[in-house]
């Protein structure tokens, strides 16, 4: 048997679920065994990417004891666009208003 964890995070809630599996189990098997798909029905493994310790992988990847399977949320905005949106809502920094002599 191997012990792994399945992690998923929303802006307002994070979960880390321990799972005990047979040796040779895959990422998919860990996700199903954790029950996380019932707890978060918005997870769609055809759309959500997965990884082990912040490294993207396939659902068929074989796990070893101690691995942490992570389910990533689909991005609403691309990171550059999100920064632009945040920047528009902020007043200019005090350094931008100073004139160079």
Tab-separated table of C-alpha atoms in Angstrom, residues 6-86:
chain	number	residue	atom	x	y	z
A	6	UNK	CA	-5.040	14.796	-3.142
A	7	UNK	CA	-5.165	18.600	-3.059
A	8	UNK	CA	-7.605	21.109	-4.517
A	9	UNK	CA	-7.960	24.810	-3.778
A	10	UNK	CA	-10.651	27.371	-4.494
A	11	UNK	CA	-10.254	31.032	-3.526
A	12	UNK	CA	-12.261	30.460	-0.353
A	13	UNK	CA	-11.562	26.798	0.437
A	14	UNK	CA	-8.597	24.425	0.285
A	15	UNK	CA	-8.601	20.694	0.900
A	16	UNK	CA	-5.861	18.111	1.305
A	17	UNK	CA	-7.202	14.569	1.479
A	18	UNK	CA	-5.072	11.562	2.501
A	19	UNK	CA	-5.602	8.411	0.429
A	20	UNK	CA	-4.278	4.869	0.815
A	21	UNK	CA	-3.868	3.006	-2.485
A	22	UNK	CA	-2.453	-0.194	-3.930
A	23	UNK	CA	1.097	-0.027	-5.289
A	24	UNK	CA	0.955	0.900	-8.985
A	25	UNK	CA	-2.093	3.171	-8.627
A	26	UNK	CA	-2.460	6.175	-10.912
A	27	UNK	CA	-3.370	9.826	-10.479
A	28	UNK	CA	-6.907	9.071	-11.682
A	29	UNK	CA	-7.320	6.291	-9.134
A	30	UNK	CA	-6.140	8.582	-6.330
A	31	UNK	CA	-8.574	11.317	-7.337
A	32	UNK	CA	-11.513	8.919	-7.501
A	33	UNK	CA	-10.583	7.202	-4.220
A	34	UNK	CA	-10.333	10.559	-2.420
A	35	UNK	CA	-13.997	11.376	-3.090
A	36	UNK	CA	-13.028	14.885	-4.170
A	37	UNK	CA	-15.096	14.688	-7.375
A	38	UNK	CA	-18.273	14.322	-5.309
A	39	UNK	CA	-17.268	17.133	-2.958
A	40	UNK	CA	-16.423	19.512	-5.823
A	41	UNK	CA	-18.644	18.652	-8.804
A	42	UNK	CA	-17.153	21.533	-10.809
A	43	UNK	CA	-13.951	19.507	-11.274
A	44	UNK	CA	-13.847	18.103	-14.794
A	45	UNK	CA	-10.761	15.994	-15.398
A	46	UNK	CA	-11.125	16.605	-19.143
A	47	UNK	CA	-10.567	20.346	-18.482
A	48	UNK	CA	-8.715	20.647	-15.174
A	49	UNK	CA	-5.013	19.966	-15.363
A	50	UNK	CA	-3.356	17.840	-12.700
A	51	UNK	CA	0.121	17.540	-11.301
A	52	UNK	CA	2.268	15.995	-8.624
A	53	UNK	CA	4.156	18.455	-6.418
A	54	UNK	CA	3.552	21.391	-8.828
A	55	UNK	CA	4.684	19.483	-11.924
A	56	UNK	CA	2.015	18.834	-14.530
A	57	UNK	CA	1.466	15.189	-15.388
A	58	UNK	CA	-0.944	12.818	-17.103
A	59	UNK	CA	-3.832	11.165	-15.309
A	60	UNK	CA	-2.162	7.809	-15.992
A	61	UNK	CA	1.010	8.667	-14.042
A	62	UNK	CA	1.867	5.991	-11.500
A	63	UNK	CA	2.169	7.289	-7.941
A	64	UNK	CA	4.582	6.482	-5.169
A	65	UNK	CA	4.142	6.861	-1.453
A	66	UNK	CA	4.253	10.454	-0.253
A	67	UNK	CA	3.130	12.010	-3.576
A	68	UNK	CA	0.720	14.949	-3.494
A	69	UNK	CA	-1.730	14.955	-6.413
A	70	UNK	CA	-2.867	18.500	-7.219
A	71	UNK	CA	-5.943	19.403	-9.246
A	72	UNK	CA	-5.589	22.831	-10.848
A	73	UNK	CA	-8.495	25.186	-11.481
A	74	UNK	CA	-9.160	26.527	-14.969
A	75	UNK	CA	-7.915	30.120	-15.213
A	76	UNK	CA	-10.605	32.742	-15.734
A	77	UNK	CA	-8.103	35.328	-16.992
A	78	UNK	CA	-4.627	34.916	-18.345
A	79	UNK	CA	-2.047	36.104	-15.784
A	80	UNK	CA	-1.036	39.171	-17.861
A	81	UNK	CA	-4.669	40.220	-18.256
A	82	UNK	CA	-5.356	39.755	-14.539
A	83	UNK	CA	-2.407	42.065	-13.721
A	84	UNK	CA	-3.721	44.710	-16.142
A	85	UNK	CA	-7.156	44.582	-14.521
A	86	UNK	CA	-5.668	44.924	-11.028
